[in-house]
C-alpha cells in the first residue's frame, strides 16, 4: 500500500469514527477551524474555559493548541488541559506569530519546558524563531518580523525543524508553499497546494485543527502528520481551481475538505516518500543472492526507498524482476522506483523512476507518469544543477554525486566530494539525496548537511554479508 493509499485510509477512518478534537485556538480562526474539522469528518470542541477544561480533555481524542491570540487566561487553560490530558492522547502546538513578540516566545518556552507535544506545526519563520528561543538552533541571518507571516522559504527552516525534532523528540511540520514534515531521522516534502491558500485568513490555523483529527487514534504520528498536510494541500489545490478569489476560496476549501473523492486525491496528490536511506540495487553485486531477498532484509531493517537498476537484461526479464521487488516493497509500504525505464515503471505500476541526464526528458517522463509518481534526476555538475532548476516543479528529488569515486557505474562522472555536495544541495530547492561511493565513516557527516535529506547506497548494503546489520548502521543517528 502506497503512502497515498494509506492517506486515503486515514481520511476514511476519520469520516467513519468522527473523532473528537479539542481545540484551543485564536479568536480569529475558531469558526473556520471548527468548520474544517467538521468538513473532514471530525467533531470539534472549541473550549478554553478553565472551569471545565479538565473534563473536556477527557472526552477528546486529540488536543490542538494555537497561540495566535494568546492571553494569560488562555495559556493557564492550556496548562490545565495538559496537566489533565489522558495518557496516549496526542497534542499539537502551533506557535503562531512566535517570531513577533517576546511574550509569545516566553509562552512557548514555558509550554515546551513542561510538556512535550507530539507535533509542532508552524510556518518557516515560526519554526526558526521557536528553535532559536529554545536554544537548539541559531539562524545565520536575522529574520524580518512580519507578525504571523513567514519571511523565508520552508526549506530554509529545515535545519531548525530538525534541531527541534532532535531536542524535543517529536514531529515538526513546516507549512508553506511547499510543506516539510521531519523527525529526528526522516524528511517528507509535500508539493501540492495553491498560493490562494496563503491569501485567506486562518488557513494555517484550520490545518492545525484538521491535523488533530488525523492524529486521533493514530499509530504512527509522523505519517499521520504527512497524511493530514497532504490531504489539506490537495483540497486547497482543488478548491483554488474553482475559486474566483479569496472570498470563494474560503468556502471552496471547506467544500473540498468535505467532498474530495479517492479518485480526485489520487490523481492530484504528489508522491509522499522519505529519502533517508535509499537503496540502489545491482544484480552483479548481490553475493549470489536474489535482489528481492536483499531488498526484503533491507526494508525490514530501515531502508526507506528502493531503486531497481537493471542495465543488462531484456525487457521481459526486467519486468519479472521488478514485480518481485515491488511485491516486497508494497508489503512494507516502501516506495519503489525504476532506473531509467519509464516503460517498465508503467508496466509494473512502480512508484516512479530515477533518470539520468541523458535519459528521457523530465517533462516527457512527467507527462507519461502523471502527477502521483516519483521522478528523481541525477545531478553532478554545476551545469546539470542549473538545468535541473527548470524542472523543479516537475521533479521530486535530485541525486547529487558521485560523492566519491565509484565502480558501480561504468560511466560514472568525476566525484563531487563533500564540499561539492554541500554547495549543490544548498543551491537547489529540490530534495537532495547524496549518492556515489559513500563510505561508512562519512554517513553521519553527510546526514548533518542541512540541505541533504538522505543517502543512496549500493554495495554498502548489497555486498554486506549481514544486510540487516549493514542497513541499521547507515541510519541517521
GROMACS .gro file of C-alpha atoms in nm:
model
  477
    1UNK     CA    1   0.000   0.000   0.000
    2UNK     CA    2   0.144   0.335  -0.106
    3UNK     CA    3   0.152   0.637   0.123
    4UNK     CA    4  -0.112   0.798  -0.098
    5UNK     CA    5  -0.337   0.498  -0.040
    6UNK     CA    6  -0.265   0.500   0.333
    7UNK     CA    7  -0.353   0.870   0.343
    8UNK     CA    8  -0.690   0.788   0.198
    9UNK     CA    9  -0.737   0.512   0.455
   10UNK     CA   10  -0.681   0.779   0.722
   11UNK     CA   11  -0.946   1.001   0.561
   12UNK     CA   12  -1.193   0.714   0.557
   13UNK     CA   13  -1.124   0.638   0.923
   14UNK     CA   14  -1.192   0.998   1.024
   15UNK     CA   15  -1.515   1.001   0.825
   16UNK     CA   16  -1.618   0.675   0.991
   17UNK     CA   17  -1.509   0.744   1.351
   18UNK     CA   18  -1.576   1.121   1.374
   19UNK     CA   19  -1.304   1.174   1.638
   20UNK     CA   20  -1.350   1.450   1.895
   21UNK     CA   21  -1.083   1.718   1.851
   22UNK     CA   22  -1.035   1.965   2.136
   23UNK     CA   23  -0.905   2.298   2.002
   24UNK     CA   24  -0.780   2.594   2.200
   25UNK     CA   25  -0.719   2.837   1.918
   26UNK     CA   26  -0.717   3.207   1.842
   27UNK     CA   27  -1.042   3.400   1.816
   28UNK     CA   28  -0.976   3.496   1.452
   29UNK     CA   29  -0.956   3.131   1.346
   30UNK     CA   30  -1.202   2.948   1.572
   31UNK     CA   31  -1.500   2.937   1.336
   32UNK     CA   32  -1.305   2.837   1.028
   33UNK     CA   33  -1.101   2.580   1.219
   34UNK     CA   34  -1.413   2.420   1.366
   35UNK     CA   35  -1.578   2.400   1.025
   36UNK     CA   36  -1.262   2.248   0.876
   37UNK     CA   37  -1.265   1.970   1.136
   38UNK     CA   38  -1.632   1.904   1.066
   39UNK     CA   39  -1.564   1.902   0.692
   40UNK     CA   40  -1.305   1.623   0.715
   41UNK     CA   41  -1.538   1.423   0.937
   42UNK     CA   42  -1.429   1.511   1.290
   43UNK     CA   43  -1.615   1.665   1.582
   44UNK     CA   44  -1.455   1.984   1.724
   45UNK     CA   45  -1.479   2.119   2.078
   46UNK     CA   46  -1.360   2.481   2.092
   47UNK     CA   47  -1.342   2.503   2.472
   48UNK     CA   48  -1.096   2.721   2.664
   49UNK     CA   49  -1.274   2.794   2.991
   50UNK     CA   50  -1.055   2.683   3.280
   51UNK     CA   51  -1.353   2.579   3.496
   52UNK     CA   52  -1.440   2.293   3.259
   53UNK     CA   53  -1.115   2.221   3.078
   54UNK     CA   54  -1.015   1.921   3.292
   55UNK     CA   55  -1.340   1.748   3.191
   56UNK     CA   56  -1.327   1.846   2.823
   57UNK     CA   57  -0.982   1.694   2.763
   58UNK     CA   58  -1.104   1.358   2.887
   59UNK     CA   59  -1.363   1.321   2.613
   60UNK     CA   60  -1.138   1.425   2.323
   61UNK     CA   61  -0.922   1.202   2.104
   62UNK     CA   62  -0.666   1.477   2.038
   63UNK     CA   63  -0.580   1.828   2.151
   64UNK     CA   64  -0.453   2.126   1.948
   65UNK     CA   65  -0.307   2.450   2.084
   66UNK     CA   66  -0.283   2.767   1.873
   67UNK     CA   67  -0.130   3.077   2.040
   68UNK     CA   68  -0.240   3.326   1.774
   69UNK     CA   69  -0.427   3.549   2.019
   70UNK     CA   70  -0.288   3.413   2.344
   71UNK     CA   71  -0.351   3.570   2.682
   72UNK     CA   72  -0.255   3.472   3.039
   73UNK     CA   73  -0.605   3.331   3.091
   74UNK     CA   74  -0.590   3.121   2.775
   75UNK     CA   75  -0.242   2.987   2.849
   76UNK     CA   76  -0.348   2.896   3.201
   77UNK     CA   77  -0.631   2.695   3.043
   78UNK     CA   78  -0.382   2.526   2.808
   79UNK     CA   79  -0.162   2.427   3.101
   80UNK     CA   80  -0.458   2.294   3.297
   81UNK     CA   81  -0.567   2.094   2.992
   82UNK     CA   82  -0.219   1.948   2.951
   83UNK     CA   83  -0.198   1.864   3.321
   84UNK     CA   84  -0.520   1.663   3.284
   85UNK     CA   85  -0.460   1.521   2.935
   86UNK     CA   86  -0.510   1.143   2.945
   87UNK     CA   87  -0.206   0.931   2.865
   88UNK     CA   88  -0.178   0.849   2.495
   89UNK     CA   89  -0.381   1.146   2.371
   90UNK     CA   90  -0.170   1.337   2.115
   91UNK     CA   91  -0.145   1.713   2.117
   92UNK     CA   92  -0.021   1.973   1.869
   93UNK     CA   93   0.145   2.308   1.931
   94UNK     CA   94   0.102   2.579   1.666
   95UNK     CA   95   0.333   2.867   1.771
   96UNK     CA   96   0.151   3.132   1.567
   97UNK     CA   97   0.345   3.456   1.547
   98UNK     CA   98   0.616   3.338   1.787
   99UNK     CA   99   0.867   3.546   1.592
  100UNK     CA  100   0.666   3.863   1.661
  101UNK     CA  101   0.688   3.920   2.037
  102UNK     CA  102   0.885   3.829   2.345
  103UNK     CA  103   0.559   3.731   2.520
  104UNK     CA  104   0.479   3.461   2.265
  105UNK     CA  105   0.834   3.330   2.286
  106UNK     CA  106   0.808   3.310   2.665
  107UNK     CA  107   0.476   3.127   2.634
  108UNK     CA  108   0.629   2.867   2.402
  109UNK     CA  109   0.935   2.827   2.622
  110UNK     CA  110   0.713   2.770   2.922
  111UNK     CA  111   0.496   2.513   2.746
  112UNK     CA  112   0.784   2.322   2.590
  113UNK     CA  113   0.984   2.307   2.913
  114UNK     CA  114   0.693   2.141   3.093
  115UNK     CA  115   0.513   1.946   2.821
  116UNK     CA  116   0.607   1.760   2.502
  117UNK     CA  117   0.372   1.792   2.204
  118UNK     CA  118   0.361   1.505   1.959
  119UNK     CA  119   0.372   1.761   1.675
  120UNK     CA  120   0.488   2.120   1.640
  121UNK     CA  121   0.338   2.280   1.329
  122UNK     CA  122   0.419   2.628   1.206
  123UNK     CA  123   0.533   2.833   0.910
  124UNK     CA  124   0.904   2.869   0.834
  125UNK     CA  125   0.959   3.188   1.035
  126UNK     CA  126   0.776   3.041   1.334
  127UNK     CA  127   0.981   2.721   1.331
  128UNK     CA  128   1.309   2.913   1.302
  129UNK     CA  129   1.211   3.155   1.579
  130UNK     CA  130   1.094   2.872   1.804
  131UNK     CA  131   1.420   2.680   1.755
  132UNK     CA  132   1.612   2.997   1.838
  133UNK     CA  133   1.418   3.079   2.153
  134UNK     CA  134   1.452   2.717   2.269
  135UNK     CA  135   1.830   2.747   2.217
  136UNK     CA  136   1.850   2.449   1.982
  137UNK     CA  137   1.946   2.635   1.663
  138UNK     CA  138   2.051   2.984   1.554
  139UNK     CA  139   1.970   3.137   1.212
  140UNK     CA  140   2.256   3.268   1.003
  141UNK     CA  141   2.065   3.587   0.930
  142UNK     CA  142   1.821   3.799   1.129
  143UNK     CA  143   1.460   3.726   1.039
  144UNK     CA  144   1.240   4.005   0.910
  145UNK     CA  145   0.948   4.041   1.152
  146UNK     CA  146   0.607   4.043   0.982
  147UNK     CA  147   0.393   3.915   1.267
  148UNK     CA  148   0.226   3.587   1.174
  149UNK     CA  149   0.358   3.590   0.816
  150UNK     CA  150   0.664   3.389   0.712
  151UNK     CA  151   0.952   3.578   0.552
  152UNK     CA  152   1.163   3.277   0.446
  153UNK     CA  153   1.109   2.958   0.245
  154UNK     CA  154   1.009   2.636   0.415
  155UNK     CA  155   1.332   2.467   0.301
  156UNK     CA  156   1.529   2.739   0.483
  157UNK     CA  157   1.362   2.624   0.805
  158UNK     CA  158   1.460   2.258   0.767
  159UNK     CA  159   1.774   2.280   0.986
  160UNK     CA  160   1.575   2.448   1.263
  161UNK     CA  161   1.296   2.189   1.232
  162UNK     CA  162   1.541   1.900   1.255
  163UNK     CA  163   1.708   2.059   1.558
  164UNK     CA  164   1.370   2.095   1.731
  165UNK     CA  165   1.274   1.738   1.645
  166UNK     CA  166   1.600   1.602   1.787
  167UNK     CA  167   1.586   1.814   2.103
  168UNK     CA  168   1.221   1.761   2.186
  169UNK     CA  169   1.179   1.415   2.034
  170UNK     CA  170   0.873   1.487   1.825
  171UNK     CA  171   0.750   1.559   1.473
  172UNK     CA  172   0.787   1.907   1.326
  173UNK     CA  173   0.573   2.022   1.033
  174UNK     CA  174   0.667   2.331   0.832
  175UNK     CA  175   0.374   2.464   0.632
  176UNK     CA  176   0.401   2.693   0.332
  177UNK     CA  177   0.415   2.686  -0.046
  178UNK     CA  178   0.596   2.355  -0.003
  179UNK     CA  179   0.537   2.166   0.321
  180UNK     CA  180   0.801   1.964   0.504
  181UNK     CA  181   0.749   1.710   0.780
  182UNK     CA  182   1.053   1.595   0.977
  183UNK     CA  183   1.152   1.397   1.283
  184UNK     CA  184   1.497   1.303   1.408
  185UNK     CA  185   1.555   1.073   1.110
  186UNK     CA  186   1.301   1.137   0.833
  187UNK     CA  187   1.201   1.414   0.595
  188UNK     CA  188   0.895   1.423   0.368
  189UNK     CA  189   0.806   1.704   0.128
  190UNK     CA  190   0.454   1.792   0.009
  191UNK     CA  191   0.426   1.989  -0.314
  192UNK     CA  192   0.050   2.026  -0.350
  193UNK     CA  193  -0.148   2.335  -0.256
  194UNK     CA  194  -0.203   2.678  -0.415
  195UNK     CA  195  -0.098   3.040  -0.345
  196UNK     CA  196  -0.461   3.131  -0.269
  197UNK     CA  197  -0.435   2.924   0.048
  198UNK     CA  198  -0.196   3.183   0.192
  199UNK     CA  199  -0.429   3.466   0.092
  200UNK     CA  200  -0.718   3.366   0.320
  201UNK     CA  201  -0.735   3.419   0.694
  202UNK     CA  202  -0.672   3.119   0.920
  203UNK     CA  203  -0.596   2.853   0.659
  204UNK     CA  204  -0.287   2.752   0.859
  205UNK     CA  205  -0.488   2.751   1.181
  206UNK     CA  206  -0.752   2.533   1.017
  207UNK     CA  207  -0.477   2.294   0.910
  208UNK     CA  208  -0.366   2.258   1.272
  209UNK     CA  209  -0.719   2.166   1.376
  210UNK     CA  210  -0.751   1.918   1.087
  211UNK     CA  211  -0.417   1.770   1.190
  212UNK     CA  212  -0.577   1.697   1.525
  213UNK     CA  213  -0.839   1.484   1.351
  214UNK     CA  214  -0.571   1.284   1.169
  215UNK     CA  215  -0.374   1.228   1.490
  216UNK     CA  216  -0.675   1.093   1.678
  217UNK     CA  217  -0.622   0.719   1.732
  218UNK     CA  218  -0.301   0.735   1.524
  219UNK     CA  219  -0.049   0.451   1.546
  220UNK     CA  220   0.221   0.650   1.361
  221UNK     CA  221   0.237   1.021   1.444
  222UNK     CA  222   0.488   1.100   1.169
  223UNK     CA  223   0.289   0.952   0.883
  224UNK     CA  224  -0.044   1.074   1.022
  225UNK     CA  225   0.103   1.425   1.009
  226UNK     CA  226   0.211   1.368   0.650
  227UNK     CA  227  -0.137   1.241   0.563
  228UNK     CA  228  -0.304   1.547   0.716
  229UNK     CA  229  -0.088   1.802   0.536
  230UNK     CA  230  -0.113   1.615   0.206
  231UNK     CA  231  -0.492   1.589   0.217
  232UNK     CA  232  -0.531   1.953   0.319
  233UNK     CA  233  -0.297   2.068   0.040
  234UNK     CA  234  -0.482   1.865  -0.223
  235UNK     CA  235  -0.817   2.002  -0.104
  236UNK     CA  236  -0.671   2.352  -0.133
  237UNK     CA  237  -0.545   2.285  -0.483
  238UNK     CA  238  -0.881   2.150  -0.596
  239UNK     CA  239  -1.060   2.443  -0.430
  240UNK     CA  240  -0.837   2.702  -0.597
  241UNK     CA  241  -0.920   2.560  -0.939
  242UNK     CA  242  -1.280   2.673  -0.887
  243UNK     CA  243  -1.238   2.978  -0.664
  244UNK     CA  244  -1.282   3.324  -0.811
  245UNK     CA  245  -1.091   3.497  -0.531
  246UNK     CA  246  -1.024   3.492  -0.160
  247UNK     CA  247  -1.390   3.502  -0.059
  248UNK     CA  248  -1.491   3.194  -0.255
  249UNK     CA  249  -1.164   3.023  -0.164
  250UNK     CA  250  -1.279   3.003   0.199
  251UNK     CA  251  -1.596   2.817   0.112
  252UNK     CA  252  -1.441   2.606  -0.165
  253UNK     CA  253  -1.169   2.485   0.070
  254UNK     CA  254  -1.431   2.368   0.318
  255UNK     CA  255  -1.623   2.205   0.034
  256UNK     CA  256  -1.323   2.004  -0.082
  257UNK     CA  257  -1.217   1.908   0.269
  258UNK     CA  258  -1.565   1.758   0.286
  259UNK     CA  259  -1.620   1.611  -0.060
  260UNK     CA  260  -1.283   1.515  -0.211
  261UNK     CA  261  -1.305   1.164  -0.354
  262UNK     CA  262  -1.036   0.898  -0.370
  263UNK     CA  263  -1.002   0.947  -0.745
  264UNK     CA  264  -0.955   1.323  -0.703
  265UNK     CA  265  -0.700   1.278  -0.428
  266UNK     CA  266  -0.511   1.001  -0.611
  267UNK     CA  267  -0.493   1.194  -0.937
  268UNK     CA  268  -0.385   1.522  -0.771
  269UNK     CA  269  -0.156   1.425  -0.484
  270UNK     CA  270   0.218   1.442  -0.545
  271UNK     CA  271   0.413   1.143  -0.412
  272UNK     CA  272   0.485   1.102  -0.041
  273UNK     CA  273   0.822   0.946   0.037
  274UNK     CA  274   1.125   0.958   0.267
  275UNK     CA  275   1.477   0.970   0.122
  276UNK     CA  276   1.660   0.897   0.448
  277UNK     CA  277   1.811   0.566   0.334
  278UNK     CA  278   1.787   0.493  -0.038
  279UNK     CA  279   1.892   0.152  -0.170
  280UNK     CA  280   2.000   0.121  -0.534
  281UNK     CA  281   2.020  -0.240  -0.648
  282UNK     CA  282   2.271  -0.408  -0.881
  283UNK     CA  283   2.224  -0.775  -0.977
  284UNK     CA  284   2.601  -0.817  -1.024
  285UNK     CA  285   2.677  -0.712  -0.666
  286UNK     CA  286   2.449  -0.939  -0.464
  287UNK     CA  287   2.696  -1.208  -0.344
  288UNK     CA  288   2.484  -1.468  -0.525
  289UNK     CA  289   2.158  -1.370  -0.354
  290UNK     CA  290   1.842  -1.256  -0.528
  291UNK     CA  291   1.770  -0.884  -0.546
  292UNK     CA  292   1.427  -0.941  -0.391
  293UNK     CA  293   1.580  -1.116  -0.088
  294UNK     CA  294   1.828  -0.834  -0.031
  295UNK     CA  295   1.552  -0.574  -0.064
  296UNK     CA  296   1.335  -0.762   0.186
  297UNK     CA  297   1.606  -0.766   0.452
  298UNK     CA  298   1.696  -0.403   0.380
  299UNK     CA  299   1.346  -0.256   0.401
  300UNK     CA  300   1.272  -0.452   0.716
  301UNK     CA  301   1.587  -0.300   0.868
  302UNK     CA  302   1.506   0.059   0.773
  303UNK     CA  303   1.562   0.135   0.403
  304UNK     CA  304   1.301   0.398   0.310
  305UNK     CA  305   1.306   0.387  -0.072
  306UNK     CA  306   1.437   0.138  -0.331
  307UNK     CA  307   1.559   0.188  -0.687
  308UNK     CA  308   1.579  -0.117  -0.915
  309UNK     CA  309   1.871  -0.082  -1.154
  310UNK     CA  310   1.891  -0.345  -1.429
  311UNK     CA  311   2.121  -0.243  -1.714
  312UNK     CA  312   2.178  -0.573  -1.892
  313UNK     CA  313   1.856  -0.777  -1.902
  314UNK     CA  314   1.580  -0.794  -2.163
  315UNK     CA  315   1.258  -0.601  -2.100
  316UNK     CA  316   1.057  -0.912  -2.014
  317UNK     CA  317   1.309  -1.024  -1.753
  318UNK     CA  318   1.334  -0.666  -1.618
  319UNK     CA  319   0.958  -0.664  -1.564
  320UNK     CA  320   0.970  -1.004  -1.393
  321UNK     CA  321   1.240  -0.885  -1.152
  322UNK     CA  322   1.060  -0.557  -1.098
  323UNK     CA  323   0.738  -0.733  -0.999
  324UNK     CA  324   0.927  -0.944  -0.745
  325UNK     CA  325   1.084  -0.636  -0.584
  326UNK     CA  326   0.757  -0.442  -0.600
  327UNK     CA  327   0.582  -0.719  -0.407
  328UNK     CA  328   0.836  -0.686  -0.126
  329UNK     CA  329   0.823  -0.305  -0.120
  330UNK     CA  330   0.442  -0.292  -0.130
  331UNK     CA  331   0.425  -0.529   0.166
  332UNK     CA  332   0.639  -0.287   0.370
  333UNK     CA  333   0.487   0.038   0.236
  334UNK     CA  334   0.823   0.144   0.089
  335UNK     CA  335   0.831   0.336  -0.243
  336UNK     CA  336   0.994   0.155  -0.533
  337UNK     CA  337   1.133   0.333  -0.840
  338UNK     CA  338   1.278   0.206  -1.167
  339UNK     CA  339   1.611   0.326  -1.302
  340UNK     CA  340   1.577   0.495  -1.643
  341UNK     CA  341   1.291   0.288  -1.789
  342UNK     CA  342   0.957   0.469  -1.782
  343UNK     CA  343   0.800   0.185  -1.983
  344UNK     CA  344   0.891  -0.069  -1.714
  345UNK     CA  345   0.772   0.164  -1.438
  346UNK     CA  346   0.434   0.192  -1.612
  347UNK     CA  347   0.416  -0.182  -1.681
  348UNK     CA  348   0.457  -0.278  -1.313
  349UNK     CA  349   0.292   0.034  -1.162
  350UNK     CA  350   0.610   0.131  -0.980
  351UNK     CA  351   0.619   0.436  -0.753
  352UNK     CA  352   0.820   0.623  -1.014
  353UNK     CA  353   1.152   0.649  -1.198
  354UNK     CA  354   1.501   0.781  -1.149
  355UNK     CA  355   1.651   0.920  -1.467
  356UNK     CA  356   1.992   1.040  -1.574
  357UNK     CA  357   2.086   1.349  -1.769
  358UNK     CA  358   2.089   1.157  -2.097
  359UNK     CA  359   1.766   0.965  -2.043
  360UNK     CA  360   1.407   1.057  -2.122
  361UNK     CA  361   1.347   1.432  -2.066
  362UNK     CA  362   1.187   1.521  -1.732
  363UNK     CA  363   0.876   1.689  -1.888
  364UNK     CA  364   0.810   1.380  -2.102
  365UNK     CA  365   0.851   1.148  -1.805
  366UNK     CA  366   0.607   1.358  -1.601
  367UNK     CA  367   0.355   1.362  -1.883
  368UNK     CA  368   0.369   0.984  -1.918
  369UNK     CA  369   0.369   0.905  -1.546
  370UNK     CA  370   0.121   1.163  -1.418
  371UNK     CA  371   0.130   1.373  -1.103
  372UNK     CA  372   0.132   1.095  -0.844
  373UNK     CA  373   0.458   0.924  -0.939
  374UNK     CA  374   0.809   0.999  -0.815
  375UNK     CA  375   1.065   1.142  -1.056
  376UNK     CA  376   1.427   1.175  -0.949
  377UNK     CA  377   1.713   1.315  -1.156
  378UNK     CA  378   2.088   1.258  -1.136
  379UNK     CA  379   2.292   1.577  -1.095
  380UNK     CA  380   2.670   1.602  -1.088
  381UNK     CA  381   2.800   1.927  -1.236
  382UNK     CA  382   2.700   2.288  -1.175
  383UNK     CA  383   2.566   2.297  -1.530
  384UNK     CA  384   2.340   1.998  -1.463
  385UNK     CA  385   2.220   2.159  -1.142
  386UNK     CA  386   2.130   2.474  -1.333
  387UNK     CA  387   1.938   2.269  -1.590
  388UNK     CA  388   1.752   2.084  -1.313
  389UNK     CA  389   1.614   2.414  -1.183
  390UNK     CA  390   1.399   2.440  -1.497
  391UNK     CA  391   1.215   2.127  -1.387
  392UNK     CA  392   1.193   2.174  -1.011
  393UNK     CA  393   0.813   2.192  -1.037
  394UNK     CA  394   0.817   1.852  -1.210
  395UNK     CA  395   1.087   1.681  -1.005
  396UNK     CA  396   1.051   1.519  -0.664
  397UNK     CA  397   1.421   1.499  -0.580
  398UNK     CA  398   1.771   1.512  -0.725
  399UNK     CA  399   2.051   1.266  -0.662
  400UNK     CA  400   2.379   1.457  -0.623
  401UNK     CA  401   2.708   1.276  -0.682
  402UNK     CA  402   2.908   1.075  -0.705
  403UNK     CA  403   3.032   1.191  -0.367
  404UNK     CA  404   3.337   0.965  -0.406
  405UNK     CA  405   3.474   0.763  -0.699
  406UNK     CA  406   3.253   0.460  -0.758
  407UNK     CA  407   3.281   0.137  -0.954
  408UNK     CA  408   2.908   0.057  -0.962
  409UNK     CA  409   2.865   0.263  -1.282
  410UNK     CA  410   3.099   0.226  -1.579
  411UNK     CA  411   3.026   0.580  -1.700
  412UNK     CA  412   3.041   0.750  -1.359
  413UNK     CA  413   3.131   1.119  -1.364
  414UNK     CA  414   3.402   1.289  -1.165
  415UNK     CA  415   3.330   1.281  -0.792
  416UNK     CA  416   3.199   1.600  -0.634
  417UNK     CA  417   3.331   1.539  -0.283
  418UNK     CA  418   3.164   1.657   0.036
  419UNK     CA  419   3.222   2.024  -0.047
  420UNK     CA  420   3.061   1.984  -0.388
  421UNK     CA  421   2.768   1.802  -0.230
  422UNK     CA  422   2.720   2.083   0.023
  423UNK     CA  423   2.732   2.351  -0.246
  424UNK     CA  424   2.492   2.180  -0.487
  425UNK     CA  425   2.250   2.086  -0.210
  426UNK     CA  426   2.247   2.445  -0.081
  427UNK     CA  427   2.188   2.582  -0.432
  428UNK     CA  428   1.888   2.357  -0.507
  429UNK     CA  429   1.527   2.396  -0.397
  430UNK     CA  430   1.465   2.025  -0.461
  431UNK     CA  431   1.504   1.748  -0.207
  432UNK     CA  432   1.860   1.613  -0.229
  433UNK     CA  433   1.989   1.261  -0.178
  434UNK     CA  434   2.366   1.203  -0.176
  435UNK     CA  435   2.487   0.916  -0.391
  436UNK     CA  436   2.803   0.750  -0.514
  437UNK     CA  437   3.080   0.569  -0.327
  438UNK     CA  438   2.964   0.686   0.016
  439UNK     CA  439   3.185   0.546   0.293
  440UNK     CA  440   3.055   0.431   0.629
  441UNK     CA  441   3.264   0.689   0.813
  442UNK     CA  442   3.108   0.969   0.601
  443UNK     CA  443   2.744   0.882   0.662
  444UNK     CA  444   2.672   1.092   0.969
  445UNK     CA  445   2.871   1.388   0.834
  446UNK     CA  446   2.665   1.379   0.514
  447UNK     CA  447   2.339   1.349   0.705
  448UNK     CA  448   2.433   1.654   0.911
  449UNK     CA  449   2.441   1.868   0.596
  450UNK     CA  450   2.128   2.077   0.641
  451UNK     CA  451   2.003   2.054   0.282
  452UNK     CA  452   2.063   1.678   0.235
  453UNK     CA  453   1.762   1.457   0.305
  454UNK     CA  454   1.931   1.119   0.280
  455UNK     CA  455   2.198   0.892   0.137
  456UNK     CA  456   2.178   0.645  -0.151
  457UNK     CA  457   2.397   0.336  -0.141
  458UNK     CA  458   2.458   0.021  -0.341
  459UNK     CA  459   2.739  -0.204  -0.220
  460UNK     CA  460   2.726  -0.086   0.141
  461UNK     CA  461   2.411  -0.297   0.162
  462UNK     CA  462   2.412  -0.538  -0.136
  463UNK     CA  463   2.767  -0.665  -0.070
  464UNK     CA  464   2.721  -0.696   0.306
  465UNK     CA  465   2.712  -1.045   0.448
  466UNK     CA  466   2.459  -0.925   0.705
  467UNK     CA  467   2.221  -0.694   0.518
  468UNK     CA  468   2.019  -0.615   0.829
  469UNK     CA  469   2.318  -0.504   1.034
  470UNK     CA  470   2.465  -0.306   0.743
  471UNK     CA  471   2.137  -0.125   0.688
  472UNK     CA  472   2.093  -0.030   1.051
  473UNK     CA  473   2.448   0.105   1.063
  474UNK     CA  474   2.360   0.351   0.786
  475UNK     CA  475   2.054   0.503   0.953
  476UNK     CA  476   2.062   0.863   1.076
  477UNK     CA  477   2.172   0.869   1.439
   0.00000   0.00000   0.00000
